[in-house]
Short mmCIF file of C-alpha atoms in Angstrom, two decimals:
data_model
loop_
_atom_site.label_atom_id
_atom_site.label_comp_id
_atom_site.label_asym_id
_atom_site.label_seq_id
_atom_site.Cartn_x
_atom_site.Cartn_y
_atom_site.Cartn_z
CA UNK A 11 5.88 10.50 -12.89
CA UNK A 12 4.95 6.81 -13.16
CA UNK A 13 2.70 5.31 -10.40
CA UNK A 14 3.41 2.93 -8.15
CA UNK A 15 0.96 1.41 -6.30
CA UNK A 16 1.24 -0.51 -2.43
CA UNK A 17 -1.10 -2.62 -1.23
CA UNK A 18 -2.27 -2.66 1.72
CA UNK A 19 -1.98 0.57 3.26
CA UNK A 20 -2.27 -0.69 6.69
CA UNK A 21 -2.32 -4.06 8.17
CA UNK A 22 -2.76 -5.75 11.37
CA UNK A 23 -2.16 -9.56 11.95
CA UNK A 24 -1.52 -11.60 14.92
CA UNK A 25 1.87 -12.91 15.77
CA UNK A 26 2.67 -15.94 14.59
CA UNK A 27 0.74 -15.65 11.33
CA UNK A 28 2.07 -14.05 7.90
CA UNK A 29 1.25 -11.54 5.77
CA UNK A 30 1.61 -10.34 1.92
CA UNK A 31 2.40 -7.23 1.23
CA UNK A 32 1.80 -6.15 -2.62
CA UNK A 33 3.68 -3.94 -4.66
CA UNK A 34 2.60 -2.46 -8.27
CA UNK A 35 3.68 -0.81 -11.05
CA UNK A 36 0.98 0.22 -13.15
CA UNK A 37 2.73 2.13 -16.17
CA UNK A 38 5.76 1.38 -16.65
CA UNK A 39 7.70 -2.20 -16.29
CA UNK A 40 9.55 -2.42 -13.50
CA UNK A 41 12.72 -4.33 -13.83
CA UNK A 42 13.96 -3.92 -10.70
CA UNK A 43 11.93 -3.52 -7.60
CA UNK A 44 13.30 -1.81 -4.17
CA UNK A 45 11.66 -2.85 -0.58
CA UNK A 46 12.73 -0.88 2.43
CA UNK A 47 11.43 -0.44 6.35
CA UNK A 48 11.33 2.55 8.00
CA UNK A 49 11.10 3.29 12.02
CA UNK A 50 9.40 5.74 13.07
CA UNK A 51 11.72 8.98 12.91
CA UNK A 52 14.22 7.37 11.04
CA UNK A 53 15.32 6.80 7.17
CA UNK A 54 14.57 4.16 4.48
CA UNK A 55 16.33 1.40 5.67
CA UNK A 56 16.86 -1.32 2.32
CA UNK A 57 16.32 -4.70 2.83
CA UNK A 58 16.54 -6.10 -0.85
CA UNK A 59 16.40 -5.50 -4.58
CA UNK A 60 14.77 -8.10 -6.81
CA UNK A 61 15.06 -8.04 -10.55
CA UNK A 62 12.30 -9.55 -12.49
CA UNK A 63 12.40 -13.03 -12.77
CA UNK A 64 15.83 -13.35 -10.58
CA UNK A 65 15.50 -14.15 -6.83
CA UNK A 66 15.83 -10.96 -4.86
CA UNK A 67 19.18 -10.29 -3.09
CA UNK A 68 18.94 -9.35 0.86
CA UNK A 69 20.84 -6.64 2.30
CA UNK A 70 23.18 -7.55 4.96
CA UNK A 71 21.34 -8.62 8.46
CA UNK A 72 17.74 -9.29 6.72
CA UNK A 73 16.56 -12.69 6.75
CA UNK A 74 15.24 -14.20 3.41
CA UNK A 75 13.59 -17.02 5.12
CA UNK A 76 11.54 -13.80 7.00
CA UNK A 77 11.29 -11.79 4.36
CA UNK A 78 10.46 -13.45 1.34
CA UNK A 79 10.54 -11.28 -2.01
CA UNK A 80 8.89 -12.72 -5.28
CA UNK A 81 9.33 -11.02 -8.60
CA UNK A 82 7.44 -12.63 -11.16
CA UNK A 83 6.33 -10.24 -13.84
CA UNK A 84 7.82 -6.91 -14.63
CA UNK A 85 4.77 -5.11 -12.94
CA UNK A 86 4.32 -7.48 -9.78
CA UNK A 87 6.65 -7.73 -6.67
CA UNK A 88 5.07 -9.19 -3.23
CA UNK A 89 7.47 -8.81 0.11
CA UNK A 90 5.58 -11.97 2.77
CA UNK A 91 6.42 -11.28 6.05
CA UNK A 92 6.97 -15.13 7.66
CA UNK A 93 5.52 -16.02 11.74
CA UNK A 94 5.52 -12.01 11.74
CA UNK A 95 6.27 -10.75 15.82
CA UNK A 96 5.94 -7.61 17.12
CA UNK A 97 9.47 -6.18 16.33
CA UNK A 98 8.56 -6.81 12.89
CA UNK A 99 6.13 -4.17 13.08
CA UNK A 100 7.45 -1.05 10.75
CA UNK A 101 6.72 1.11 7.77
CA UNK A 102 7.34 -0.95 4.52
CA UNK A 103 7.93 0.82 1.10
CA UNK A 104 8.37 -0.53 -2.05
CA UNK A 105 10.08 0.98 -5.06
CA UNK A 106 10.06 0.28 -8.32
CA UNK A 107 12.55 1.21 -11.51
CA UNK A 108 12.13 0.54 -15.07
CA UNK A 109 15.27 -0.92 -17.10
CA UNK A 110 16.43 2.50 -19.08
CA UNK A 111 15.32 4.61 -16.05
CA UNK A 112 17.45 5.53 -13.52
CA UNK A 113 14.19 7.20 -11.31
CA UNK A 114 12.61 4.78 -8.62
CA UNK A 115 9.53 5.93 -8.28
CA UNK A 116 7.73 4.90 -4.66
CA UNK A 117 4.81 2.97 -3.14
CA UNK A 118 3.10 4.63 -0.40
CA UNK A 119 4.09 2.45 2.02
CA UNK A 120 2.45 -0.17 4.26
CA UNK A 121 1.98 0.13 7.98
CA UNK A 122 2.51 -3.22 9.70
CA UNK A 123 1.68 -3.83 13.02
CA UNK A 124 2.08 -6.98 14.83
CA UNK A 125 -0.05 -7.67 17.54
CA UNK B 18 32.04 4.83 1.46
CA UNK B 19 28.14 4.07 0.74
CA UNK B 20 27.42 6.59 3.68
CA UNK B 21 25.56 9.80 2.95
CA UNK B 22 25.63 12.37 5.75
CA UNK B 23 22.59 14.72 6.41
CA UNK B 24 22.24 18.16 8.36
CA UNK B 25 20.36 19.59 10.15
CA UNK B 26 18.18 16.68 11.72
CA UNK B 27 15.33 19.44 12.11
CA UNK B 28 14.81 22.83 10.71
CA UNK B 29 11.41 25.17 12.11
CA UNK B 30 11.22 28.46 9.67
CA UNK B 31 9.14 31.16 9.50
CA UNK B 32 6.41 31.23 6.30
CA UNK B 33 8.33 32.34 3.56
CA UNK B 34 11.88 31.76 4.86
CA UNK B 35 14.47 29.59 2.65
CA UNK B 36 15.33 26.42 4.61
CA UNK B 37 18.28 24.95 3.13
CA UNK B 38 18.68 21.00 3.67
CA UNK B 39 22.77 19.84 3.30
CA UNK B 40 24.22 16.78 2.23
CA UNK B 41 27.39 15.24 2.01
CA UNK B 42 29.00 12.16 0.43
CA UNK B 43 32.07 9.93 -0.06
CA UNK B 44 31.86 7.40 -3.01
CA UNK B 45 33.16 9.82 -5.99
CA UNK B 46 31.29 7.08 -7.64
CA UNK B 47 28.03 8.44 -6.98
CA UNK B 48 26.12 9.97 -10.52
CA UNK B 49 22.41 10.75 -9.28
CA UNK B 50 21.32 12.83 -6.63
CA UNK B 51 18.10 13.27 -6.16
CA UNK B 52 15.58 14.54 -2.75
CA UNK B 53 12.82 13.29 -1.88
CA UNK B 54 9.32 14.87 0.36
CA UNK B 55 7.96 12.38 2.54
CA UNK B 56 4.19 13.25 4.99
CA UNK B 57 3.67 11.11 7.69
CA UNK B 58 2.21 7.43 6.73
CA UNK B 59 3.37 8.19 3.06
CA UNK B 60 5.84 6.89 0.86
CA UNK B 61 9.08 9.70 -0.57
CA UNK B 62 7.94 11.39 -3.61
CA UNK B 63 10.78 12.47 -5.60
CA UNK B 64 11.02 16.51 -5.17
CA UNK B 65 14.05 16.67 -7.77
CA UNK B 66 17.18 15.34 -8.49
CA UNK B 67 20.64 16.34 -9.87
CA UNK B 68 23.82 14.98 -12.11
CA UNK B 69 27.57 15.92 -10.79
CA UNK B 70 27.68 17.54 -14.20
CA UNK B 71 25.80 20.71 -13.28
CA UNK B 72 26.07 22.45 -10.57
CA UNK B 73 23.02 24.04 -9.32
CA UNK B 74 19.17 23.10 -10.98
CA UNK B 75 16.32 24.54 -9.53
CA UNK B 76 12.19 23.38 -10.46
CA UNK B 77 9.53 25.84 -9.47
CA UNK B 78 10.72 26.45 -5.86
CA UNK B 79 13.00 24.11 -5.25
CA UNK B 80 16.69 24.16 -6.10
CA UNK B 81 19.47 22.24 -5.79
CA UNK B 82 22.76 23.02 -5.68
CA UNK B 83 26.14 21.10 -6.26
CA UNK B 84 29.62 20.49 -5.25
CA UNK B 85 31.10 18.45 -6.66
CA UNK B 86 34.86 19.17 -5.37
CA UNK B 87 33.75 19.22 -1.76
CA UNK B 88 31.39 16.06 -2.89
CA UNK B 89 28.08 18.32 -1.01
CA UNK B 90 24.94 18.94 -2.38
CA UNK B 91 21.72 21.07 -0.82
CA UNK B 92 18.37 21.53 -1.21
CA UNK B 93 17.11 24.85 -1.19
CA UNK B 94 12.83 25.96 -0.73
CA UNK B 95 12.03 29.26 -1.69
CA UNK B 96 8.79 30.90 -0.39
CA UNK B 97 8.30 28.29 1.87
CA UNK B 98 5.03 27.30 2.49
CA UNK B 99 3.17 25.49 5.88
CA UNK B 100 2.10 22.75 3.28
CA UNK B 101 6.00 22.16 2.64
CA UNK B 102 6.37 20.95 5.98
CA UNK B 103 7.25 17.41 5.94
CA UNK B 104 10.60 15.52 6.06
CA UNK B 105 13.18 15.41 3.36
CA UNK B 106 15.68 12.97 2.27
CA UNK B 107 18.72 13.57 0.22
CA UNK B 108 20.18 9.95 -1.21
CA UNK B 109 22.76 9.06 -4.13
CA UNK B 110 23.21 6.33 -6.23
CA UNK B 111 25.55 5.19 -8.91
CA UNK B 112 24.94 3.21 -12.44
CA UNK B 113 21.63 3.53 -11.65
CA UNK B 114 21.81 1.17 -8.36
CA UNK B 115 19.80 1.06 -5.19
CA UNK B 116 19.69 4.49 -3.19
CA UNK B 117 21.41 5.49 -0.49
CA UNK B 118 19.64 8.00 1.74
CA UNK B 119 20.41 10.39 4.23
CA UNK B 120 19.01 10.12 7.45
CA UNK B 121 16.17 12.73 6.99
CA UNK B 122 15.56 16.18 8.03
CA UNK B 123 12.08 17.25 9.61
CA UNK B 124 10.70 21.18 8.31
CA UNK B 125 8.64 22.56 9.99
CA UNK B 126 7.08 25.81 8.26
CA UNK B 127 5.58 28.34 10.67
CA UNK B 128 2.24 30.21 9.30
#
């Protein structure tokens, strides 16, 4: 399958300060891109989609202004997590899906914590 | 409608045994189901994935099989192994739109 790559793996950051999380596809271009959080135990909880180019379009109850999604190349999607606090701490994947497939194929997630 | 209901929450079998993962849904809409393996601190790799147009597909040990009438669907592991131990997902999606998941089941595969 294609490769998707996440980056960074882990991350810790004070709160109060922000942080970029990366998201890559590396063989295929990715028209749309997925980003989800996931609690410990729990499923992949989507937060928005983003379509190259387009801004991204939140799920209900995520903030934009928090979560801010840029999409601009077909291989490049960053999720910045704004004055990050401790509940924002979570598992964040990204997915990624190219424009004739109908396979998202999956980061490897970040781990956040907020300290 | 966008729900997708999945049972059991855990599963523990012996080596060997055939743990079988269930899913149901309500959109009729739905046209891709697929099931994805996710290890702790890793991001779902898709295991496989099926069309309402077949009912049953099965890749090396894993099988899937559909209903479309009863709008189910279940993953199947033959010859499971300790290795397969990790927690699946079951999701659907239609015209190739975001994914809805289930809410995860945890195996556990017993040397």
């Amino acid at each position: 399958g294609a490769v998707v790559s996440q980056h960074p793996s882990w991350v810790i950051c004070k709160s109060g300060t922000s942080v970029k999380i990366e998201c890559r596809s590396l063989d295929f271009q990715a028209t749309t891109m997925f980003w989800y959080r996931q609690f410990p135990k729990q499923s992949l909880m989507l937060m928005a989609t983003s379509n190259e180019g387009s801004k991204a379009t939140y799920e209900q109850g995520v903030e934009k202004d928090k979560f801010l999604i840029n999409h601009a190349s077909l291989t490049l999607s960053t999720l910045t997590v704004t004055s990050a606090h401790p509940e924002d701490s979570s598992f964040y994947i990204c997915s990624a899906k190219g424009r004739l497939n109908t396979e998202a194929f999956f980061g490897q997630g970040t781990r956040l914590t907020v300290v | 409608q966008q729900q997708v209901k999945q049972s059991p929450q855990s599963l523990i079998v012996q080596k060997g045994g055939i743990p079988i993962i269930n899913c149901a849904y309500e959109n009729t809409a739905f046209d891709y189901f697929p099931w994805y393996q996710q290890f702790p601190g890793k991001g779902p790799a898709l295991l496989i994935a099926i069309r309402p147009d077949v009912s049953e597909k099965k890749e090396g040990r894993f099988t899937i099989s559909f209903n479309k009438s009863a709008k189910q669907f279940s993953l199947h592991i033959m010859d499971s192994q300790p290795g397969d131990s990790a927690t699946y997902f079951c999701a659907a999606a239609y015209s190739a739109r975001q994914l809805t998941f289930g809410s995860g089941t945890q195996l556990t595969v017993l040397p």
